[in-house]
Amino acid sequence: MLRDSCFRNTGDARSPHAAFDRERGGRETRARGDTGSPAGPEVPQAEGSQATSEQPVQEGQEALEALQIELQPVNKQASREHARLKLRMWQRRQRHLQQRGALIQGIRGFWAKAFVNHPQMSALISKPDESMLRHMTNLKVEEHKFPRECRKILLFFGKNSYFQNEVVTKEYVLGLDGYRASHSSPIQWYPRYRQEAYRRRHDNSSLNFFNWFSDHSFAASSRIAEIIIEDLWPNPLPY
């Protein structure tokens, strides 16, 4: 009877099993450090997750390396084919240029007219220059790749009363900034014209054809070379 009254008189009546469950739950809560909110399931840390994320990148790099190895012989073959094609086109072009040169030599004063009629070149040519250019029989531009890329201008002349040279060459190195003067044939003036040539060069030091013809190393001479190489030589017929 005493036990029954004790359980009944308590403000929070519980069965003996309920008290035991409450005590055990408290211990578990303290052990977990809970604040009273329901605990969600723990997400386990996946071992090797970083290695898994890097795996597609590594596989892509390996595939790229394999493809690049396969591409190397293709590139080499393409380079060889390109070189052979350039050689064939160069040989074909040379045959046409030789035929063109032979035809031009049969047209008296062809190159003199082409130089004088060119809108930019004509501004650099004086009347005495025109008389000298009338003896020009041919023009050639040669391309050289080794040991460095350069262009050689060859001006061919018949007998005249100004100088002895049958061929006057002007060489230019081709760089990122354009044409740079490299070498020029010295003009072998006849004694009776040597004084006149000296006077003309020193009386007028500006850019003109005579100064370029006499010595192409002065400033801005590359402009005349550019006109000859890129305009007059490829197609002189319009002029």
Tab-separated table of C-alpha atoms in Angstrom:
chain	number	residue	atom	x	y	z
A	1	MET	CA	0.000	0.000	0.000
A	2	LEU	CA	2.831	2.405	0.826
A	3	ARG	CA	4.457	1.793	-2.550
A	4	ASP	CA	1.249	2.396	-4.378
A	5	SER	CA	0.616	5.649	-2.526
A	6	CYS	CA	4.076	6.888	-3.227
A	7	PHE	CA	3.661	6.468	-6.966
A	8	ARG	CA	0.209	7.965	-6.889
A	9	ASN	CA	1.112	11.013	-4.815
A	10	THR	CA	4.040	12.057	-7.012
A	11	GLY	CA	3.325	15.090	-9.286
A	12	ASP	CA	4.902	13.378	-12.297
A	13	ALA	CA	3.759	9.834	-11.899
A	14	ARG	CA	5.758	7.412	-13.973
A	15	SER	CA	6.119	3.701	-14.021
A	16	PRO	CA	9.518	2.294	-12.928
A	17	HIS	CA	10.262	1.510	-16.564
A	18	ALA	CA	9.619	5.101	-17.650
A	19	ALA	CA	12.055	6.433	-15.059
A	20	PHE	CA	14.686	4.062	-16.269
A	21	ASP	CA	14.126	5.083	-19.883
A	22	ARG	CA	14.373	8.780	-18.982
A	23	GLU	CA	17.666	8.279	-17.155
A	24	ARG	CA	19.118	6.305	-20.032
A	25	GLY	CA	18.036	8.913	-22.574
A	26	GLY	CA	19.736	11.644	-20.572
A	27	ARG	CA	22.985	9.768	-20.572
A	28	GLU	CA	22.800	9.284	-24.337
A	29	THR	CA	22.028	12.971	-24.893
A	30	ARG	CA	24.989	14.058	-22.796
A	31	ALA	CA	27.235	11.621	-24.589
A	32	ARG	CA	26.222	13.050	-27.982
A	33	GLY	CA	26.283	16.653	-26.850
A	34	ASP	CA	22.784	17.225	-28.294
A	35	THR	CA	20.996	20.521	-27.739
A	36	GLY	CA	17.632	18.966	-27.958
A	37	SER	CA	17.197	19.040	-31.722
A	38	PRO	CA	16.814	15.785	-33.551
A	39	ALA	CA	20.108	14.441	-34.832
A	40	GLY	CA	20.296	13.807	-38.578
A	41	PRO	CA	22.224	10.973	-40.091
A	42	GLU	CA	25.919	11.569	-40.359
A	43	VAL	CA	27.320	11.864	-43.910
A	44	PRO	CA	30.402	9.692	-44.103
A	45	GLN	CA	33.534	11.302	-45.644
A	46	ALA	CA	34.152	9.528	-48.947
A	47	GLU	CA	37.749	8.409	-49.079
A	48	GLY	CA	39.505	9.270	-52.359
A	49	SER	CA	36.843	11.809	-53.452
A	50	GLN	CA	39.571	14.217	-54.687
A	51	ALA	CA	41.224	11.495	-56.728
A	52	THR	CA	37.828	10.650	-58.223
A	53	SER	CA	37.270	14.276	-59.334
A	54	GLU	CA	40.735	14.481	-60.944
A	55	GLN	CA	40.370	11.231	-62.845
A	56	PRO	CA	38.481	12.685	-65.897
A	57	VAL	CA	41.139	15.427	-66.238
A	58	GLN	CA	43.957	12.902	-66.208
A	59	GLU	CA	42.186	10.693	-68.735
A	60	GLY	CA	41.646	13.713	-71.012
A	61	GLN	CA	45.327	14.653	-70.851
A	62	GLU	CA	46.414	11.116	-71.663
A	63	ALA	CA	44.037	11.026	-74.669
A	64	LEU	CA	45.369	14.391	-75.838
A	65	GLU	CA	48.987	13.231	-75.581
A	66	ALA	CA	48.177	10.086	-77.566
A	67	LEU	CA	46.464	12.129	-80.267
A	68	GLN	CA	49.380	14.571	-80.442
A	69	ILE	CA	51.786	11.679	-80.962
A	70	GLU	CA	49.637	10.460	-83.860
A	71	LEU	CA	49.548	13.985	-85.300
A	72	GLN	CA	53.336	14.432	-85.475
A	73	PRO	CA	53.950	12.267	-88.574
A	74	VAL	CA	50.956	13.923	-90.252
A	75	ASN	CA	52.478	17.358	-89.640
A	76	LYS	CA	55.840	16.217	-91.008
A	77	GLN	CA	54.220	14.824	-94.126
A	78	ALA	CA	52.246	18.041	-94.614
A	79	SER	CA	55.467	20.080	-94.332
A	80	ARG	CA	57.182	17.903	-96.947
A	81	GLU	CA	54.206	18.167	-99.310
A	82	HIS	CA	54.079	21.938	-98.816
A	83	ALA	CA	57.798	22.265	-99.592
A	84	ARG	CA	57.432	20.153	-102.756
A	85	LEU	CA	54.431	22.217	-103.866
A	86	LYS	CA	56.331	25.479	-103.303
A	87	LEU	CA	59.257	24.144	-105.328
A	88	ARG	CA	56.996	23.095	-108.221
A	89	MET	CA	55.222	26.467	-108.239
A	90	TRP	CA	58.540	28.315	-108.048
A	91	GLN	CA	59.906	26.365	-111.015
A	92	ARG	CA	56.722	26.980	-112.979
A	93	ARG	CA	56.809	30.678	-112.116
A	94	GLN	CA	60.458	30.960	-113.125
A	95	ARG	CA	59.685	29.608	-116.595
A	96	HIS	CA	57.013	32.244	-117.070
A	97	LEU	CA	59.246	35.007	-115.750
A	98	GLN	CA	62.029	34.009	-118.133
A	99	GLN	CA	59.616	34.139	-121.045
A	100	ARG	CA	58.341	37.502	-119.852
A	101	GLY	CA	61.886	38.856	-119.575
A	102	ALA	CA	62.676	37.757	-123.119
A	103	LEU	CA	59.579	39.509	-124.440
A	104	ILE	CA	60.291	42.715	-122.478
A	105	GLN	CA	63.842	42.915	-123.850
A	106	GLY	CA	62.304	43.155	-127.286
A	107	ILE	CA	60.256	46.210	-126.270
A	108	ARG	CA	62.532	49.222	-126.287
A	109	GLY	CA	62.310	51.368	-123.142
A	110	PHE	CA	59.701	49.149	-121.471
A	111	TRP	CA	61.065	49.396	-117.934
A	112	ALA	CA	61.805	53.107	-118.253
A	113	LYS	CA	58.153	53.717	-119.126
A	114	ALA	CA	56.968	51.451	-116.295
A	115	PHE	CA	59.123	53.316	-113.745
A	116	VAL	CA	58.134	56.767	-114.985
A	117	ASN	CA	54.416	55.943	-115.246
A	118	HIS	CA	54.190	54.458	-111.767
A	119	PRO	CA	52.312	57.078	-109.686
A	120	GLN	CA	54.599	56.845	-106.649
A	121	MET	CA	57.871	56.187	-108.418
A	122	SER	CA	57.393	59.005	-110.926
A	123	ALA	CA	57.513	61.573	-108.112
A	124	LEU	CA	61.059	60.382	-107.301
A	125	ILE	CA	62.422	60.427	-110.871
A	126	SER	CA	63.931	63.525	-112.476
A	127	LYS	CA	64.445	64.247	-116.175
A	128	PRO	CA	68.130	63.196	-116.079
A	129	ASP	CA	67.009	59.958	-114.387
A	130	GLU	CA	64.634	59.284	-117.269
A	131	SER	CA	67.492	59.604	-119.748
A	132	MET	CA	69.554	57.119	-117.758
A	133	LEU	CA	66.632	54.675	-117.382
A	134	ARG	CA	66.166	54.506	-121.150
A	135	HIS	CA	69.247	52.259	-121.228
A	136	MET	CA	67.677	49.767	-118.809
A	137	THR	CA	67.029	46.507	-120.675
A	138	ASN	CA	65.647	44.236	-117.958
A	139	LEU	CA	64.712	43.905	-114.313
A	140	LYS	CA	64.794	40.879	-112.012
A	141	VAL	CA	63.918	40.294	-108.394
A	142	GLU	CA	65.369	37.204	-106.731
A	143	GLU	CA	64.183	35.678	-103.458
A	144	HIS	CA	66.702	34.060	-101.127
A	145	LYS	CA	65.834	32.192	-97.920
A	146	PHE	CA	69.271	31.212	-96.583
A	147	PRO	CA	71.155	32.163	-94.538
A	148	ARG	CA	68.462	34.824	-94.063
A	149	GLU	CA	65.460	35.914	-96.042
A	150	CYS	CA	66.373	38.650	-98.480
A	151	ARG	CA	65.446	40.140	-101.849
A	152	LYS	CA	67.909	41.027	-104.578
A	153	ILE	CA	66.995	43.614	-107.206
A	154	LEU	CA	68.957	43.326	-110.448
A	155	LEU	CA	68.824	46.165	-112.983
A	156	PHE	CA	70.300	45.330	-116.396
A	157	PHE	CA	71.652	48.071	-118.692
A	158	GLY	CA	72.942	48.325	-122.197
A	159	LYS	CA	75.911	50.448	-123.185
A	160	ASN	CA	75.496	54.054	-122.144
A	161	SER	CA	77.491	57.224	-121.481
A	162	TYR	CA	76.867	57.272	-117.704
A	163	PHE	CA	78.442	54.144	-116.165
A	164	GLN	CA	80.129	50.872	-117.086
A	165	ASN	CA	77.961	48.449	-115.064
A	166	GLU	CA	75.973	45.972	-117.083
A	167	VAL	CA	74.138	44.871	-113.923
A	168	VAL	CA	73.443	46.904	-110.782
A	169	THR	CA	72.284	44.925	-107.744
A	170	LYS	CA	70.498	46.087	-104.620
A	171	GLU	CA	70.062	43.629	-101.774
A	172	TYR	CA	67.589	43.967	-98.923
A	173	VAL	CA	67.042	41.821	-95.854
A	174	LEU	CA	63.380	41.195	-95.141
A	175	GLY	CA	62.513	41.665	-91.471
A	176	LEU	CA	59.541	42.448	-89.247
A	177	ASP	CA	59.987	46.163	-89.910
A	178	GLY	CA	60.173	45.753	-93.705
A	179	TYR	CA	63.139	45.942	-96.071
A	180	ARG	CA	66.567	46.813	-94.700
A	181	ALA	CA	69.443	47.719	-97.051
A	182	SER	CA	72.164	45.066	-97.081
A	183	HIS	CA	74.418	45.352	-100.135
A	184	SER	CA	74.675	47.487	-103.255
A	185	SER	CA	76.856	47.350	-106.344
A	186	PRO	CA	79.196	50.357	-106.554
A	187	ILE	CA	78.410	52.394	-109.640
A	188	GLN	CA	81.382	52.612	-112.008
A	189	TRP	CA	80.796	56.099	-113.373
A	190	TYR	CA	82.603	57.176	-116.489
A	191	PRO	CA	85.132	59.944	-115.741
A	192	ARG	CA	83.210	62.511	-117.753
A	193	TYR	CA	80.071	61.925	-115.639
A	194	ARG	CA	81.645	61.247	-112.235
A	195	GLN	CA	81.695	64.925	-111.235
A	196	GLU	CA	78.081	65.354	-112.267
A	197	ALA	CA	77.023	62.326	-110.237
A	198	TYR	CA	78.856	63.636	-107.192
A	199	ARG	CA	77.203	67.030	-107.531
A	200	ARG	CA	73.722	65.588	-107.902
A	201	ARG	CA	74.062	63.426	-104.819
A	202	HIS	CA	75.268	66.259	-102.607
A	203	ASP	CA	73.003	69.004	-103.923
A	204	ASN	CA	69.906	66.958	-103.202
A	205	SER	CA	70.060	64.523	-100.296
A	206	SER	CA	66.314	63.803	-100.267
A	207	LEU	CA	64.744	60.514	-101.278
A	208	ASN	CA	64.949	60.241	-105.051
A	209	PHE	CA	65.749	57.593	-107.600
A	210	PHE	CA	69.251	58.819	-108.385
A	211	ASN	CA	70.353	58.760	-104.753
A	212	TRP	CA	68.864	55.287	-104.369
A	213	PHE	CA	70.578	54.120	-107.546
A	214	SER	CA	73.924	55.559	-106.447
A	215	ASP	CA	73.813	54.272	-102.870
A	216	HIS	CA	70.738	52.576	-101.460
A	217	SER	CA	71.896	52.660	-97.827
A	218	PHE	CA	70.499	56.106	-97.006
A	219	ALA	CA	67.343	56.514	-94.910
A	220	ALA	CA	63.955	55.698	-96.477
A	221	SER	CA	65.532	53.957	-99.483
A	222	SER	CA	63.468	50.890	-98.597
A	223	ARG	CA	60.415	52.707	-99.964
A	224	ILE	CA	61.770	52.477	-103.524
A	225	ALA	CA	62.690	48.826	-102.985
A	226	GLU	CA	59.167	48.124	-101.772
A	227	ILE	CA	57.642	49.690	-104.909
A	228	ILE	CA	59.879	47.642	-107.200
A	229	ILE	CA	59.577	44.322	-105.352
A	230	GLU	CA	55.892	44.361	-104.481
A	231	ASP	CA	54.368	46.335	-107.341
A	232	LEU	CA	56.469	46.835	-110.462
A	233	TRP	CA	58.091	43.397	-110.562
A	234	PRO	CA	54.973	41.196	-110.102
A	235	ASN	CA	53.029	42.996	-112.837
A	236	PRO	CA	54.567	45.939	-114.698
A	237	LEU	CA	52.006	45.861	-117.527
A	238	PRO	CA	49.564	48.434	-116.033
A	239	TYR	CA	52.363	51.019	-116.085
